[in-house]
JSON list of C-alpha atoms in Angstrom, two decimals:
[
{"chain": "A", "resi": 1, "resn": "ALA", "atom": "CA", "xyz": [68.38, 69.23, 54.10]},
{"chain": "A", "resi": 2, "resn": "GLN", "atom": "CA", "xyz": [64.58, 70.30, 53.82]},
{"chain": "A", "resi": 3, "resn": "LYS", "atom": "CA", "xyz": [61.89, 69.26, 56.56]},
{"chain": "A", "resi": 4, "resn": "ILE", "atom": "CA", "xyz": [58.46, 69.97, 57.40]},
{"chain": "A", "resi": 5, "resn": "THR", "atom": "CA", "xyz": [56.92, 69.40, 60.97]},
{"chain": "A", "resi": 6, "resn": "GLN", "atom": "CA", "xyz": [53.27, 69.24, 61.70]},
{"chain": "A", "resi": 7, "resn": "THR", "atom": "CA", "xyz": [53.10, 68.60, 65.46]},
{"chain": "A", "resi": 8, "resn": "GLN", "atom": "CA", "xyz": [49.21, 68.36, 65.54]},
{"chain": "A", "resi": 9, "resn": "PRO", "atom": "CA", "xyz": [48.00, 64.52, 64.73]},
{"chain": "A", "resi": 10, "resn": "GLY", "atom": "CA", "xyz": [44.70, 66.06, 65.26]},
{"chain": "A", "resi": 11, "resn": "MET", "atom": "CA", "xyz": [42.81, 69.20, 65.84]},
{"chain": "A", "resi": 12, "resn": "PHE", "atom": "CA", "xyz": [38.98, 69.64, 66.92]},
{"chain": "A", "resi": 13, "resn": "VAL", "atom": "CA", "xyz": [36.91, 72.57, 66.21]},
{"chain": "A", "resi": 14, "resn": "GLN", "atom": "CA", "xyz": [33.18, 73.80, 66.33]},
{"chain": "A", "resi": 15, "resn": "GLU", "atom": "CA", "xyz": [31.53, 75.42, 63.12]},
{"chain": "A", "resi": 16, "resn": "LYS", "atom": "CA", "xyz": [31.97, 79.18, 62.66]},
{"chain": "A", "resi": 17, "resn": "GLU", "atom": "CA", "xyz": [34.94, 79.06, 64.81]},
{"chain": "A", "resi": 18, "resn": "ALA", "atom": "CA", "xyz": [38.57, 79.98, 63.64]},
{"chain": "A", "resi": 19, "resn": "VAL", "atom": "CA", "xyz": [41.50, 77.36, 63.64]},
{"chain": "A", "resi": 20, "resn": "THR", "atom": "CA", "xyz": [45.19, 77.44, 63.33]},
{"chain": "A", "resi": 21, "resn": "LEU", "atom": "CA", "xyz": [47.17, 74.30, 61.91]},
{"chain": "A", "resi": 22, "resn": "ASP", "atom": "CA", "xyz": [50.82, 74.59, 62.80]},
{"chain": "A", "resi": 23, "resn": "CYS", "atom": "CA", "xyz": [53.83, 74.03, 60.58]},
{"chain": "A", "resi": 24, "resn": "THR", "atom": "CA", "xyz": [57.21, 74.64, 60.97]},
{"chain": "A", "resi": 25, "resn": "TYR", "atom": "CA", "xyz": [60.03, 74.03, 58.22]},
{"chain": "A", "resi": 26, "resn": "ASP", "atom": "CA", "xyz": [63.63, 73.92, 58.11]},
{"chain": "A", "resi": 27, "resn": "THR", "atom": "CA", "xyz": [65.82, 74.74, 55.02]},
{"chain": "A", "resi": 28, "resn": "SER", "atom": "CA", "xyz": [68.94, 76.47, 53.85]},
{"chain": "A", "resi": 29, "resn": "ASP", "atom": "CA", "xyz": [67.38, 77.83, 50.74]},
{"chain": "A", "resi": 30, "resn": "GLN", "atom": "CA", "xyz": [66.90, 81.40, 50.69]},
{"chain": "A", "resi": 31, "resn": "SER", "atom": "CA", "xyz": [64.25, 80.97, 48.11]},
{"chain": "A", "resi": 32, "resn": "TYR", "atom": "CA", "xyz": [61.48, 78.82, 48.55]},
{"chain": "A", "resi": 33, "resn": "GLY", "atom": "CA", "xyz": [57.70, 78.34, 48.71]},
{"chain": "A", "resi": 34, "resn": "LEU", "atom": "CA", "xyz": [55.33, 77.06, 50.93]},
{"chain": "A", "resi": 35, "resn": "PHE", "atom": "CA", "xyz": [52.16, 75.32, 50.19]},
{"chain": "A", "resi": 36, "resn": "TRP", "atom": "CA", "xyz": [49.18, 73.86, 52.07]},
{"chain": "A", "resi": 37, "resn": "TYR", "atom": "CA", "xyz": [46.58, 71.27, 50.66]},
{"chain": "A", "resi": 38, "resn": "LYS", "atom": "CA", "xyz": [43.53, 69.77, 51.81]},
{"chain": "A", "resi": 39, "resn": "GLN", "atom": "CA", "xyz": [42.51, 65.78, 51.63]},
{"chain": "A", "resi": 40, "resn": "PRO", "atom": "CA", "xyz": [38.79, 64.87, 52.62]},
{"chain": "A", "resi": 41, "resn": "SER", "atom": "CA", "xyz": [37.77, 61.53, 53.17]},
{"chain": "A", "resi": 42, "resn": "SER", "atom": "CA", "xyz": [37.64, 60.97, 49.39]},
{"chain": "A", "resi": 43, "resn": "GLY", "atom": "CA", "xyz": [41.16, 61.12, 48.76]},
{"chain": "A", "resi": 44, "resn": "GLU", "atom": "CA", "xyz": [42.11, 63.83, 46.59]},
{"chain": "A", "resi": 45, "resn": "MET", "atom": "CA", "xyz": [44.59, 66.39, 47.21]},
{"chain": "A", "resi": 46, "resn": "ILE", "atom": "CA", "xyz": [43.41, 69.92, 46.86]},
{"chain": "A", "resi": 47, "resn": "PHE", "atom": "CA", "xyz": [45.74, 72.94, 46.84]},
{"chain": "A", "resi": 48, "resn": "LEU", "atom": "CA", "xyz": [44.66, 75.72, 48.87]},
{"chain": "A", "resi": 49, "resn": "ILE", "atom": "CA", "xyz": [47.48, 78.48, 49.31]},
{"chain": "A", "resi": 50, "resn": "TYR", "atom": "CA", "xyz": [50.91, 79.25, 48.63]},
{"chain": "A", "resi": 51, "resn": "GLN", "atom": "CA", "xyz": [53.24, 81.95, 50.15]},
{"chain": "A", "resi": 52, "resn": "GLY", "atom": "CA", "xyz": [56.64, 82.60, 48.86]},
{"chain": "A", "resi": 53, "resn": "SER", "atom": "CA", "xyz": [59.69, 82.99, 51.06]},
{"chain": "A", "resi": 54, "resn": "TYR", "atom": "CA", "xyz": [60.23, 86.50, 49.73]},
{"chain": "A", "resi": 55, "resn": "ASP", "atom": "CA", "xyz": [56.64, 87.60, 49.66]},
{"chain": "A", "resi": 56, "resn": "GLU", "atom": "CA", "xyz": [56.12, 90.43, 52.41]},
{"chain": "A", "resi": 57, "resn": "GLN", "atom": "CA", "xyz": [52.47, 89.89, 52.93]},
{"chain": "A", "resi": 58, "resn": "ASN", "atom": "CA", "xyz": [50.82, 86.83, 54.58]},
{"chain": "A", "resi": 59, "resn": "ALA", "atom": "CA", "xyz": [48.59, 84.95, 51.62]},
{"chain": "A", "resi": 60, "resn": "THR", "atom": "CA", "xyz": [45.02, 84.97, 51.77]},
{"chain": "A", "resi": 61, "resn": "GLU", "atom": "CA", "xyz": [42.62, 82.89, 49.80]},
{"chain": "A", "resi": 62, "resn": "GLY", "atom": "CA", "xyz": [39.15, 83.06, 50.83]},
{"chain": "A", "resi": 63, "resn": "ARG", "atom": "CA", "xyz": [38.61, 81.83, 54.34]},
{"chain": "A", "resi": 64, "resn": "TYR", "atom": "CA", "xyz": [42.25, 80.45, 54.51]},
{"chain": "A", "resi": 65, "resn": "SER", "atom": "CA", "xyz": [45.18, 82.52, 55.48]},
{"chain": "A", "resi": 66, "resn": "LEU", "atom": "CA", "xyz": [49.14, 81.62, 55.89]},
{"chain": "A", "resi": 67, "resn": "ASN", "atom": "CA", "xyz": [50.26, 83.01, 59.04]},
{"chain": "A", "resi": 68, "resn": "PHE", "atom": "CA", "xyz": [53.90, 83.26, 57.77]},
{"chain": "A", "resi": 69, "resn": "GLN", "atom": "CA", "xyz": [56.82, 83.93, 60.04]},
{"chain": "A", "resi": 70, "resn": "LYS", "atom": "CA", "xyz": [60.39, 83.72, 58.57]},
{"chain": "A", "resi": 71, "resn": "ALA", "atom": "CA", "xyz": [62.69, 84.29, 61.15]},
{"chain": "A", "resi": 72, "resn": "ARG", "atom": "CA", "xyz": [60.55, 81.54, 63.45]},
{"chain": "A", "resi": 73, "resn": "LYS", "atom": "CA", "xyz": [60.21, 79.32, 60.10]},
{"chain": "A", "resi": 74, "resn": "SER", "atom": "CA", "xyz": [56.56, 78.78, 60.68]},
{"chain": "A", "resi": 75, "resn": "ALA", "atom": "CA", "xyz": [53.94, 78.86, 58.10]},
{"chain": "A", "resi": 76, "resn": "ASN", "atom": "CA", "xyz": [50.58, 78.14, 59.90]},
{"chain": "A", "resi": 77, "resn": "LEU", "atom": "CA", "xyz": [47.39, 77.99, 58.09]},
{"chain": "A", "resi": 78, "resn": "VAL", "atom": "CA", "xyz": [44.40, 79.68, 59.56]},
{"chain": "A", "resi": 79, "resn": "ILE", "atom": "CA", "xyz": [40.84, 78.68, 58.54]},
{"chain": "A", "resi": 80, "resn": "SER", "atom": "CA", "xyz": [38.17, 81.01, 59.49]},
{"chain": "A", "resi": 81, "resn": "ALA", "atom": "CA", "xyz": [34.56, 80.50, 60.25]},
{"chain": "A", "resi": 82, "resn": "SER", "atom": "CA", "xyz": [35.18, 76.88, 60.26]},
{"chain": "A", "resi": 83, "resn": "GLN", "atom": "CA", "xyz": [32.34, 74.60, 58.29]},
{"chain": "A", "resi": 84, "resn": "LEU", "atom": "CA", "xyz": [31.88, 71.28, 58.62]},
{"chain": "A", "resi": 85, "resn": "GLY", "atom": "CA", "xyz": [33.26, 70.77, 54.97]},
{"chain": "A", "resi": 86, "resn": "ASP", "atom": "CA", "xyz": [36.50, 71.69, 56.16]},
{"chain": "A", "resi": 87, "resn": "SER", "atom": "CA", "xyz": [36.85, 68.23, 58.23]},
{"chain": "A", "resi": 88, "resn": "ALA", "atom": "CA", "xyz": [39.91, 66.43, 56.38]},
{"chain": "A", "resi": 89, "resn": "MET", "atom": "CA", "xyz": [43.56, 65.96, 57.04]},
{"chain": "A", "resi": 90, "resn": "TYR", "atom": "CA", "xyz": [45.77, 69.14, 55.79]},
{"chain": "A", "resi": 91, "resn": "PHE", "atom": "CA", "xyz": [49.24, 68.86, 54.51]},
{"chain": "A", "resi": 92, "resn": "CYS", "atom": "CA", "xyz": [52.14, 71.55, 54.69]},
{"chain": "A", "resi": 93, "resn": "ALA", "atom": "CA", "xyz": [54.75, 71.01, 52.00]},
{"chain": "A", "resi": 94, "resn": "MET", "atom": "CA", "xyz": [57.58, 73.18, 50.92]},
{"chain": "A", "resi": 95, "resn": "GLY", "atom": "CA", "xyz": [59.24, 73.39, 47.63]},
{"chain": "A", "resi": 96, "resn": "ALA", "atom": "CA", "xyz": [62.85, 75.21, 47.00]},
{"chain": "A", "resi": 97, "resn": "ASN", "atom": "CA", "xyz": [62.86, 77.73, 43.89]},
{"chain": "A", "resi": 98, "resn": "GLN", "atom": "CA", "xyz": [65.22, 76.03, 41.59]},
{"chain": "A", "resi": 99, "resn": "ALA", "atom": "CA", "xyz": [65.15, 73.57, 39.38]},
{"chain": "A", "resi": 100, "resn": "GLY", "atom": "CA", "xyz": [64.77, 69.72, 39.58]},
{"chain": "A", "resi": 101, "resn": "THR", "atom": "CA", "xyz": [63.23, 70.12, 43.13]},
{"chain": "A", "resi": 102, "resn": "ALA", "atom": "CA", "xyz": [59.94, 68.55, 44.43]},
{"chain": "A", "resi": 103, "resn": "LEU", "atom": "CA", "xyz": [57.61, 69.49, 47.07]},
{"chain": "A", "resi": 104, "resn": "ILE", "atom": "CA", "xyz": [58.25, 67.74, 50.54]},
{"chain": "A", "resi": 105, "resn": "PHE", "atom": "CA", "xyz": [55.31, 67.06, 52.80]},
{"chain": "A", "resi": 106, "resn": "GLY", "atom": "CA", "xyz": [54.67, 67.02, 56.45]},
{"chain": "A", "resi": 107, "resn": "LYS", "atom": "CA", "xyz": [52.60, 64.19, 58.43]},
{"chain": "A", "resi": 108, "resn": "GLY", "atom": "CA", "xyz": [49.55, 66.13, 58.18]},
{"chain": "A", "resi": 109, "resn": "THR", "atom": "CA", "xyz": [46.98, 67.21, 60.48]},
{"chain": "A", "resi": 110, "resn": "THR", "atom": "CA", "xyz": [43.42, 65.74, 60.84]},
{"chain": "A", "resi": 111, "resn": "LEU", "atom": "CA", "xyz": [40.85, 68.63, 61.32]},
{"chain": "A", "resi": 112, "resn": "SER", "atom": "CA", "xyz": [37.33, 67.61, 62.75]},
{"chain": "A", "resi": 113, "resn": "VAL", "atom": "CA", "xyz": [34.82, 70.38, 62.93]},
{"chain": "A", "resi": 114, "resn": "SER", "atom": "CA", "xyz": [31.73, 69.71, 64.66]},
{"chain": "A", "resi": 115, "resn": "SER", "atom": "CA", "xyz": [28.13, 71.21, 64.91]},
{"chain": "B", "resi": 1, "resn": "ASP", "atom": "CA", "xyz": [39.57, 65.31, 29.73]},
{"chain": "B", "resi": 2, "resn": "ALA", "atom": "CA", "xyz": [42.42, 67.98, 30.78]},
{"chain": "B", "resi": 3, "resn": "GLY", "atom": "CA", "xyz": [44.33, 66.86, 34.32]},
{"chain": "B", "resi": 4, "resn": "ILE", "atom": "CA", "xyz": [46.18, 64.05, 35.59]},
{"chain": "B", "resi": 5, "resn": "THR", "atom": "CA", "xyz": [45.09, 60.38, 35.36]},
{"chain": "B", "resi": 6, "resn": "GLN", "atom": "CA", "xyz": [45.92, 57.47, 37.42]},
{"chain": "B", "resi": 7, "resn": "SER", "atom": "CA", "xyz": [45.11, 54.02, 36.50]},
{"chain": "B", "resi": 8, "resn": "PRO", "atom": "CA", "xyz": [44.38, 51.73, 38.09]},
{"chain": "B", "resi": 9, "resn": "ARG", "atom": "CA", "xyz": [42.56, 53.21, 40.85]},
{"chain": "B", "resi": 10, "resn": "TYR", "atom": "CA", "xyz": [42.73, 49.96, 42.97]},
{"chain": "B", "resi": 11, "resn": "LYS", "atom": "CA", "xyz": [45.03, 47.17, 42.78]},
{"chain": "B", "resi": 12, "resn": "ILE", "atom": "CA", "xyz": [45.70, 43.95, 44.61]},
{"chain": "B", "resi": 13, "resn": "THR", "atom": "CA", "xyz": [48.64, 41.92, 43.83]},
{"chain": "B", "resi": 14, "resn": "GLU", "atom": "CA", "xyz": [50.55, 39.18, 45.31]},
{"chain": "B", "resi": 15, "resn": "THR", "atom": "CA", "xyz": [53.94, 39.24, 47.08]},
{"chain": "B", "resi": 16, "resn": "GLY", "atom": "CA", "xyz": [56.47, 38.88, 44.06]},
{"chain": "B", "resi": 17, "resn": "ARG", "atom": "CA", "xyz": [54.76, 40.25, 41.37]},
{"chain": "B", "resi": 18, "resn": "GLN", "atom": "CA", "xyz": [55.73, 42.86, 39.06]},
{"chain": "B", "resi": 19, "resn": "VAL", "atom": "CA", "xyz": [52.76, 45.64, 39.24]},
{"chain": "B", "resi": 20, "resn": "THR", "atom": "CA", "xyz": [53.06, 48.95, 37.21]},
{"chain": "B", "resi": 21, "resn": "LEU", "atom": "CA", "xyz": [50.83, 52.15, 38.12]},
{"chain": "B", "resi": 22, "resn": "MET", "atom": "CA", "xyz": [49.90, 54.53, 35.09]},
{"chain": "B", "resi": 23, "resn": "CYS", "atom": "CA", "xyz": [50.04, 58.34, 35.30]},
{"chain": "B", "resi": 24, "resn": "HIS", "atom": "CA", "xyz": [48.94, 60.68, 32.49]},
{"chain": "B", "resi": 25, "resn": "GLN", "atom": "CA", "xyz": [48.88, 64.33, 32.23]},
{"chain": "B", "resi": 26, "resn": "THR", "atom": "CA", "xyz": [47.28, 66.42, 29.78]},
{"chain": "B", "resi": 27, "resn": "TRP", "atom": "CA", "xyz": [48.60, 69.95, 30.53]},
{"chain": "B", "resi": 28, "resn": "SER", "atom": "CA", "xyz": [52.43, 69.11, 29.21]},
{"chain": "B", "resi": 29, "resn": "HIS", "atom": "CA", "xyz": [53.77, 69.88, 32.61]},
{"chain": "B", "resi": 30, "resn": "SER", "atom": "CA", "xyz": [57.81, 69.46, 32.83]},
{"chain": "B", "resi": 31, "resn": "TYR", "atom": "CA", "xyz": [57.57, 68.03, 36.26]},
{"chain": "B", "resi": 32, "resn": "MET", "atom": "CA", "xyz": [56.01, 64.74, 37.35]},
{"chain": "B", "resi": 33, "resn": "PHE", "atom": "CA", "xyz": [56.29, 63.06, 40.66]},
{"chain": "B", "resi": 34, "resn": "TRP", "atom": "CA", "xyz": [55.42, 59.76, 42.50]},
{"chain": "B", "resi": 35, "resn": "TYR", "atom": "CA", "xyz": [54.26, 59.73, 46.17]},
{"chain": "B", "resi": 36, "resn": "ARG", "atom": "CA", "xyz": [53.66, 57.36, 48.47]},
{"chain": "B", "resi": 37, "resn": "GLN", "atom": "CA", "xyz": [50.81, 58.32, 51.56]},
{"chain": "B", "resi": 38, "resn": "ASP", "atom": "CA", "xyz": [51.36, 55.86, 54.60]},
{"chain": "B", "resi": 39, "resn": "LEU", "atom": "CA", "xyz": [49.56, 56.40, 57.76]},
{"chain": "B", "resi": 40, "resn": "GLY", "atom": "CA", "xyz": [52.30, 58.48, 60.24]},
{"chain": "B", "resi": 41, "resn": "HIS", "atom": "CA", "xyz": [54.19, 59.50, 57.33]},
{"chain": "B", "resi": 42, "resn": "GLY", "atom": "CA", "xyz": [52.25, 61.76, 55.13]},
{"chain": "B", "resi": 43, "resn": "LEU", "atom": "CA", "xyz": [53.36, 61.89, 51.55]},
{"chain": "B", "resi": 44, "resn": "ARG", "atom": "CA", "xyz": [56.81, 60.65, 50.88]},
{"chain": "B", "resi": 45, "resn": "LEU", "atom": "CA", "xyz": [58.58, 61.04, 47.39]},
{"chain": "B", "resi": 46, "resn": "ILE", "atom": "CA", "xyz": [59.68, 58.25, 45.43]},
{"chain": "B", "resi": 47, "resn": "TYR", "atom": "CA", "xyz": [60.81, 59.56, 42.26]},
{"chain": "B", "resi": 48, "resn": "TYR", "atom": "CA", "xyz": [60.52, 62.46, 40.11]},
{"chain": "B", "resi": 49, "resn": "SER", "atom": "CA", "xyz": [61.04, 63.65, 36.68]},
{"chain": "B", "resi": 50, "resn": "ALA", "atom": "CA", "xyz": [62.08, 67.14, 35.49]},
{"chain": "B", "resi": 51, "resn": "ALA", "atom": "CA", "xyz": [61.65, 66.10, 31.63]},
{"chain": "B", "resi": 52, "resn": "ALA", "atom": "CA", "xyz": [61.37, 63.41, 29.45]},
{"chain": "B", "resi": 53, "resn": "ASP", "atom": "CA", "xyz": [64.07, 60.82, 29.90]},
{"chain": "B", "resi": 54, "resn": "ILE", "atom": "CA", "xyz": [65.24, 62.72, 32.90]},
{"chain": "B", "resi": 55, "resn": "THR", "atom": "CA", "xyz": [64.28, 61.06, 36.46]},
{"chain": "B", "resi": 56, "resn": "ASP", "atom": "CA", "xyz": [65.65, 61.29, 39.66]},
{"chain": "B", "resi": 57, "resn": "LYS", "atom": "CA", "xyz": [65.36, 59.48, 43.42]},
{"chain": "B", "resi": 58, "resn": "GLY", "atom": "CA", "xyz": [63.41, 60.75, 45.86]},
{"chain": "B", "resi": 59, "resn": "GLU", "atom": "CA", "xyz": [63.31, 59.85, 49.36]},
{"chain": "B", "resi": 60, "resn": "VAL", "atom": "CA", "xyz": [62.19, 56.23, 49.29]},
{"chain": "B", "resi": 61, "resn": "PRO", "atom": "CA", "xyz": [62.86, 54.71, 45.68]},
{"chain": "B", "resi": 62, "resn": "ASP", "atom": "CA", "xyz": [63.98, 51.16, 46.65]},
{"chain": "B", "resi": 63, "resn": "GLY", "atom": "CA", "xyz": [62.12, 48.73, 45.15]},
{"chain": "B", "resi": 64, "resn": "TYR", "atom": "CA", "xyz": [60.18, 51.03, 42.42]},
{"chain": "B", "resi": 65, "resn": "VAL", "atom": "CA", "xyz": [61.45, 51.73, 38.95]},
{"chain": "B", "resi": 66, "resn": "VAL", "atom": "CA", "xyz": [60.18, 54.60, 36.95]},
{"chain": "B", "resi": 67, "resn": "SER", "atom": "CA", "xyz": [60.63, 55.81, 33.21]},
{"chain": "B", "resi": 68, "resn": "ARG", "atom": "CA", "xyz": [59.69, 58.77, 30.94]},
{"chain": "B", "resi": 69, "resn": "SER", "atom": "CA", "xyz": [59.61, 58.11, 27.48]},
{"chain": "B", "resi": 70, "resn": "LYS", "atom": "CA", "xyz": [57.11, 60.92, 26.93]},
{"chain": "B", "resi": 71, "resn": "THR", "atom": "CA", "xyz": [56.42, 63.99, 28.56]},
{"chain": "B", "resi": 72, "resn": "GLU", "atom": "CA", "xyz": [52.68, 63.24, 29.55]},
{"chain": "B", "resi": 73, "resn": "ASN", "atom": "CA", "xyz": [53.11, 59.66, 30.92]},
{"chain": "B", "resi": 74, "resn": "PHE", "atom": "CA", "xyz": [55.17, 58.91, 34.02]},
{"chain": "B", "resi": 75, "resn": "PRO", "atom": "CA", "xyz": [54.77, 54.96, 35.01]},
{"chain": "B", "resi": 76, "resn": "LEU", "atom": "CA", "xyz": [55.79, 53.53, 38.22]},
{"chain": "B", "resi": 77, "resn": "THR", "atom": "CA", "xyz": [56.87, 50.10, 38.46]},
{"chain": "B", "resi": 78, "resn": "LEU", "atom": "CA", "xyz": [56.96, 47.66, 41.67]},
{"chain": "B", "resi": 79, "resn": "GLU", "atom": "CA", "xyz": [59.45, 45.06, 40.28]},
{"chain": "B", "resi": 80, "resn": "SER", "atom": "CA", "xyz": [58.68, 42.76, 42.73]},
{"chain": "B", "resi": 81, "resn": "ALA", "atom": "CA", "xyz": [56.09, 43.71, 45.21]},
{"chain": "B", "resi": 82, "resn": "THR", "atom": "CA", "xyz": [56.32, 43.44, 48.99]},
{"chain": "B", "resi": 83, "resn": "ARG", "atom": "CA", "xyz": [53.68, 43.82, 51.59]},
{"chain": "B", "resi": 84, "resn": "SER", "atom": "CA", "xyz": [55.73, 46.74, 52.58]},
{"chain": "B", "resi": 85, "resn": "GLN", "atom": "CA", "xyz": [54.68, 48.63, 49.31]},
{"chain": "B", "resi": 86, "resn": "THR", "atom": "CA", "xyz": [50.86, 48.43, 50.39]},
{"chain": "B", "resi": 87, "resn": "SER", "atom": "CA", "xyz": [50.02, 51.91, 50.10]},
{"chain": "B", "resi": 88, "resn": "VAL", "atom": "CA", "xyz": [48.21, 54.83, 48.33]},
{"chain": "B", "resi": 89, "resn": "TYR", "atom": "CA", "xyz": [50.20, 56.12, 45.56]},
{"chain": "B", "resi": 90, "resn": "PHE", "atom": "CA", "xyz": [49.69, 59.54, 44.09]},
{"chain": "B", "resi": 91, "resn": "CYS", "atom": "CA", "xyz": [51.14, 60.92, 40.72]},
{"chain": "B", "resi": 92, "resn": "ALA", "atom": "CA", "xyz": [51.44, 64.64, 40.38]},
{"chain": "B", "resi": 93, "resn": "SER", "atom": "CA", "xyz": [52.84, 67.02, 38.21]},
{"chain": "B", "resi": 94, "resn": "SER", "atom": "CA", "xyz": [53.65, 70.83, 38.09]},
{"chain": "B", "resi": 95, "resn": "GLU", "atom": "CA", "xyz": [54.53, 73.49, 35.57]},
{"chain": "B", "resi": 96, "resn": "SER", "atom": "CA", "xyz": [58.03, 73.96, 36.55]},
{"chain": "B", "resi": 97, "resn": "SER", "atom": "CA", "xyz": [60.33, 74.57, 39.96]},
{"chain": "B", "resi": 98, "resn": "GLY", "atom": "CA", "xyz": [60.04, 78.05, 41.20]},
{"chain": "B", "resi": 99, "resn": "GLY", "atom": "CA", "xyz": [57.49, 79.96, 43.12]},
{"chain": "B", "resi": 100, "resn": "ALA", "atom": "CA", "xyz": [53.68, 79.57, 42.65]},
{"chain": "B", "resi": 101, "resn": "ASN", "atom": "CA", "xyz": [54.53, 77.32, 39.70]},
{"chain": "B", "resi": 102, "resn": "THR", "atom": "CA", "xyz": [56.06, 74.60, 42.28]},
{"chain": "B", "resi": 103, "resn": "GLU", "atom": "CA", "xyz": [52.44, 73.73, 42.73]},
{"chain": "B", "resi": 104, "resn": "ALA", "atom": "CA", "xyz": [51.62, 70.04, 42.36]},
{"chain": "B", "resi": 105, "resn": "PHE", "atom": "CA", "xyz": [48.75, 69.06, 40.93]},
{"chain": "B", "resi": 106, "resn": "PHE", "atom": "CA", "xyz": [47.52, 65.61, 41.93]},
{"chain": "B", "resi": 107, "resn": "GLY", "atom": "CA", "xyz": [45.96, 62.37, 40.54]},
{"chain": "B", "resi": 108, "resn": "GLN", "atom": "CA", "xyz": [43.40, 60.70, 42.09]},
{"chain": "B", "resi": 109, "resn": "GLY", "atom": "CA", "xyz": [45.60, 57.93, 43.79]},
{"chain": "B", "resi": 110, "resn": "THR", "atom": "CA", "xyz": [45.91, 54.16, 43.42]},
{"chain": "B", "resi": 111, "resn": "ARG", "atom": "CA", "xyz": [45.23, 52.19, 46.32]},
{"chain": "B", "resi": 112, "resn": "LEU", "atom": "CA", "xyz": [47.64, 49.14, 46.07]},
{"chain": "B", "resi": 113, "resn": "THR", "atom": "CA", "xyz": [47.36, 46.37, 48.42]},
{"chain": "B", "resi": 114, "resn": "VAL", "atom": "CA", "xyz": [50.17, 43.64, 48.39]},
{"chain": "B", "resi": 115, "resn": "VAL", "atom": "CA", "xyz": [48.65, 40.11, 49.91]}
]
């Protein structure tokens, strides 16, 4: 069975600093995708970044990068130069690359950015 | 408007009543999902659908019923609401399984309170 683990219930960072949100996963599939979503206090789910299991390079999207270590089964999200607007809940998710599957989510990490 | 919309946004119902949460998407995505979000549990999959008339159980299906007679609609029914079903419910859709297309697009959520 697939599983996503986010061990940090809360993280605190100051503006302009970088922060890493941890995510480990467990799967027996060879082909899968890893996703990060942001949920601000308003409640919507915002897609941030995707990494495929066969992608050789770490994914990057603006200030977001995904530190993918396949052997360790980790997919940490790195946010560079944190901003106050980054304060939110962050979810790591995984989906198998096969028909009829759904994303499974971790329990989330609450990030608080202070000035 | 294009996208995925849920209704109602907020609902208070009494224990034992039947309640239906609506979900409508305009992208013609094949896959649709229902998740519930509870503190300490992240998002948990209730049901999903790979196409019209094809549905399957997720992690926490008990007490819920779904149908998908049309590609664009995926209603979730609580047959006899219980207090444990107080939660925020998210509907999501995705283009397909596999790779980055597994990215799920979320509705705004429905906050359901069972009293």
